[in-house]
Short mmCIF file of C-alpha atoms in Angstrom, two decimals:
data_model
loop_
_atom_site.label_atom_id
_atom_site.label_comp_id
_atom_site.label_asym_id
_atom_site.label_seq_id
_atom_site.Cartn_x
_atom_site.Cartn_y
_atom_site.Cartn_z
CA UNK A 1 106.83 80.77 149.72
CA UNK A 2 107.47 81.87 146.07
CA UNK A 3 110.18 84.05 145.39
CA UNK A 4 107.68 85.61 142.71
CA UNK A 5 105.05 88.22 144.41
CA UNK A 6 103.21 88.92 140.56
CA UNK A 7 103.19 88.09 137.20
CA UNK A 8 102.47 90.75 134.77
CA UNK A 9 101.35 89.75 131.46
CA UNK A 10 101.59 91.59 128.50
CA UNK A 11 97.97 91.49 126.46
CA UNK A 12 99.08 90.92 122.53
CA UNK A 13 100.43 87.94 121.11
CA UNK A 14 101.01 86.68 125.31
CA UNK A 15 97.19 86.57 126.49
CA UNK A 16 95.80 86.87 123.18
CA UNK A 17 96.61 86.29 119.45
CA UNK A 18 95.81 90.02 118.35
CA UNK A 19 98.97 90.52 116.17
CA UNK A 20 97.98 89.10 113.47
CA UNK A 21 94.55 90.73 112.89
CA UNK A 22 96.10 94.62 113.93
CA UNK A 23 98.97 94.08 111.79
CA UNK A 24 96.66 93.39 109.07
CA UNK A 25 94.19 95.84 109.49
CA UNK A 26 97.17 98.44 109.66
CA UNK A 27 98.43 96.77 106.14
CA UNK A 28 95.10 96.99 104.78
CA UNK A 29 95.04 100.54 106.13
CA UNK A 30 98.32 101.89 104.89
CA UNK A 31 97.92 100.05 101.68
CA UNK A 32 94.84 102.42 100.98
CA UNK A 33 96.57 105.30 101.66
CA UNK A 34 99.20 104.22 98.93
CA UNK A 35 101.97 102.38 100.91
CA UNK A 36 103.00 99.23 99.04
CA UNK A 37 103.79 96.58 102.06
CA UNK A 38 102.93 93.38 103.14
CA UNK A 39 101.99 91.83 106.94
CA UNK A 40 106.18 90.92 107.05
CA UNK A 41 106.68 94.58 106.58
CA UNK A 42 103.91 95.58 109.54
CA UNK A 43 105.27 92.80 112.00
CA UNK A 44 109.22 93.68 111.33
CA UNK A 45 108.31 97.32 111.67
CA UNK A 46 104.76 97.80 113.57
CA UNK A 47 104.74 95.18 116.08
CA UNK A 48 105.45 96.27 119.65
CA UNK A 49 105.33 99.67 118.41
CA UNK A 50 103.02 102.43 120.11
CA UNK A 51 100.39 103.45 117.83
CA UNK A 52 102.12 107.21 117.49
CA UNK A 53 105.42 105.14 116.73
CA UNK A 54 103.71 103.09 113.85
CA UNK A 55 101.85 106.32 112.60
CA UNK A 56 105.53 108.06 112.24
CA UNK A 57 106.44 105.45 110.16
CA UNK A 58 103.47 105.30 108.02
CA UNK A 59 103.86 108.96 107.55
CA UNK A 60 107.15 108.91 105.72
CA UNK A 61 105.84 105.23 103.24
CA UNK A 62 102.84 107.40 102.17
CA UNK A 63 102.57 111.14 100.02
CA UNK A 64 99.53 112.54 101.43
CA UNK A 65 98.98 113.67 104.75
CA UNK A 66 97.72 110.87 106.95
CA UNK A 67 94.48 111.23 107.93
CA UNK A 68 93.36 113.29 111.24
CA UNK A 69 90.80 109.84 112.26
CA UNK A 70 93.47 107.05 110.72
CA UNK A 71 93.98 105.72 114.35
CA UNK A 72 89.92 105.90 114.95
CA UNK A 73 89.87 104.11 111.48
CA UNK A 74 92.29 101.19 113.00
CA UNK A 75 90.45 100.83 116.07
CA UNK A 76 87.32 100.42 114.79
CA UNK A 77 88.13 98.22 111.89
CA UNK A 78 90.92 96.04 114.30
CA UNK A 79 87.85 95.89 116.58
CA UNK A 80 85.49 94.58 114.45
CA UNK A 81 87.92 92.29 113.27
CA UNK A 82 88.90 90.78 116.52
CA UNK A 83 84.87 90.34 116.72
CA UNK A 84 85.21 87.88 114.53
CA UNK A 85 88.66 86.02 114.58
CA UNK A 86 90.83 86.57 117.71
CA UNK A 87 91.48 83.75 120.08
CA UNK A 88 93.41 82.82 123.52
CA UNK A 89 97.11 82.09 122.98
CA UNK A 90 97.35 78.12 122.91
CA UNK A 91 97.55 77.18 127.09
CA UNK A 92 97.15 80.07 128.63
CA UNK A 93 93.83 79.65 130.58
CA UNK A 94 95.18 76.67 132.17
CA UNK A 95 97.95 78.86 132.97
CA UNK A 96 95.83 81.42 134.68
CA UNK A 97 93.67 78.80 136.53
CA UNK A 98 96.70 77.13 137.78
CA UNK A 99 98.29 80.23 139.11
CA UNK A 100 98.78 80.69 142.80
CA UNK A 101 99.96 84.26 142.86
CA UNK A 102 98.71 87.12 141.76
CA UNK A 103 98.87 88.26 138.07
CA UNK A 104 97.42 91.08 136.07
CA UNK A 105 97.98 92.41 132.57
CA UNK A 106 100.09 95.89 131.30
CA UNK A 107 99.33 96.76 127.77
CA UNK A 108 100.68 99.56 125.21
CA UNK A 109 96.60 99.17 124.18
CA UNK A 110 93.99 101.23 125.20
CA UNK A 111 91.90 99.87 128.47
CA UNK A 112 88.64 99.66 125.72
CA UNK A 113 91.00 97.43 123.68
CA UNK A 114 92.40 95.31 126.38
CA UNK A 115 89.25 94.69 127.83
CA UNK A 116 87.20 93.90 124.30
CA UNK A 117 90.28 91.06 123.93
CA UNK A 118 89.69 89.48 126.98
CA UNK A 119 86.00 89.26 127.16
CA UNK A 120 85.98 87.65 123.35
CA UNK A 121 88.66 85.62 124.38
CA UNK A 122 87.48 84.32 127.44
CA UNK A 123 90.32 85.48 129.49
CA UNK A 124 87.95 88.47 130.77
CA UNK A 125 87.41 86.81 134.44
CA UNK A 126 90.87 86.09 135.32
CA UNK A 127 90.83 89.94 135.38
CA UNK A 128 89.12 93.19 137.51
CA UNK A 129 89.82 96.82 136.54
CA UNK A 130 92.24 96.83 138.94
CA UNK A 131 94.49 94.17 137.43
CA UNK A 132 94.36 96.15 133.86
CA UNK A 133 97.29 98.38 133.42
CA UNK A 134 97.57 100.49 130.00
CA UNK A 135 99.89 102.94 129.18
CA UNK A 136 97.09 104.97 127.56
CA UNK A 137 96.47 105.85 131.03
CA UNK A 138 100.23 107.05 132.05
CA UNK A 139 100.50 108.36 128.56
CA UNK A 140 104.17 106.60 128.49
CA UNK A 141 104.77 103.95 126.37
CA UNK A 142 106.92 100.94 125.74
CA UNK A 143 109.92 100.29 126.24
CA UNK A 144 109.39 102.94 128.74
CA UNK A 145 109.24 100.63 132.01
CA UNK A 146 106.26 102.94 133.48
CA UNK A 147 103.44 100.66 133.08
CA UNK A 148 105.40 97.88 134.11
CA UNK A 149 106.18 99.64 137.69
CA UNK A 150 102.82 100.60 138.23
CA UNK A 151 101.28 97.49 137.81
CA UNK A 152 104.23 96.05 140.00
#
């Protein structure tokens, strides 16, 4: 018997190669709003961030207001994006075939996002509803352990 009872997966840049494409899209974003940074900027400062997190941040690089739809600007643009160019991490469906335990995913994403990822991906039937955990449910993010312990 394994002395593992689950594996929980985070979504971005573990199941799926996202980072690259939000952290753009946010550039590309911020950039419009008169922020001067590049994707090394977004990743040292964005990535693993909860959306409110990054959107403090971007408030203080930029001298208007930011706009009341900015994160329904992201999503859609991020989504269209990941339409077009997001992909499995290298290995990781053989991973998920081979596994003998159970797994499931816990995301700082929205369900809609996590979901849209897998399906384009691939990864979509290695998970059910009740294997997708996101802290846009729980309304706690990370590094706040609460998604974690409720997908345990």
């Amino acid at each position: 018997m394994s002395k593992y009872k689950c594996i929980i997966f985070d979504c971005d840049g573990v199941l799926v190669d996202s980072e690259p494409i939000s952290n753009q899209v946010m550039v590309d974003l911020v950039n419009a709003l008169g922020a001067n940074i590049d994707l090394d900027y977004a990743y040292r400062h964005f990535k693993g961030n909860s959306f409110n997190e990054c959107a403090n941040k971007i408030s203080k690089l930029i001298t208007q207001k930011l706009p009341i739809d900015f994160e329904e600007q992201y999503r859609k643009e991020s989504y269209q994006r990941f339409q077009k160019e997001i992909k499995p991490i290298d290995g990781v469906k053989d991973i998920l075939q081979d596994l003998k335990i159970p797994f499931c995913v816990a995301s700082s994403g929205p369900v809609k996002k996590i979901k849209l990822n897998l399906e384009l991906t691939g990864l979509s039937s290695f998970f059910q509803d009740k294997t997708i955990f996101s802290c846009y449910t729980i309304k706690k993010w990370k590094p706040d352990p609460s998604v974690f312990l409720w997908a345990a």
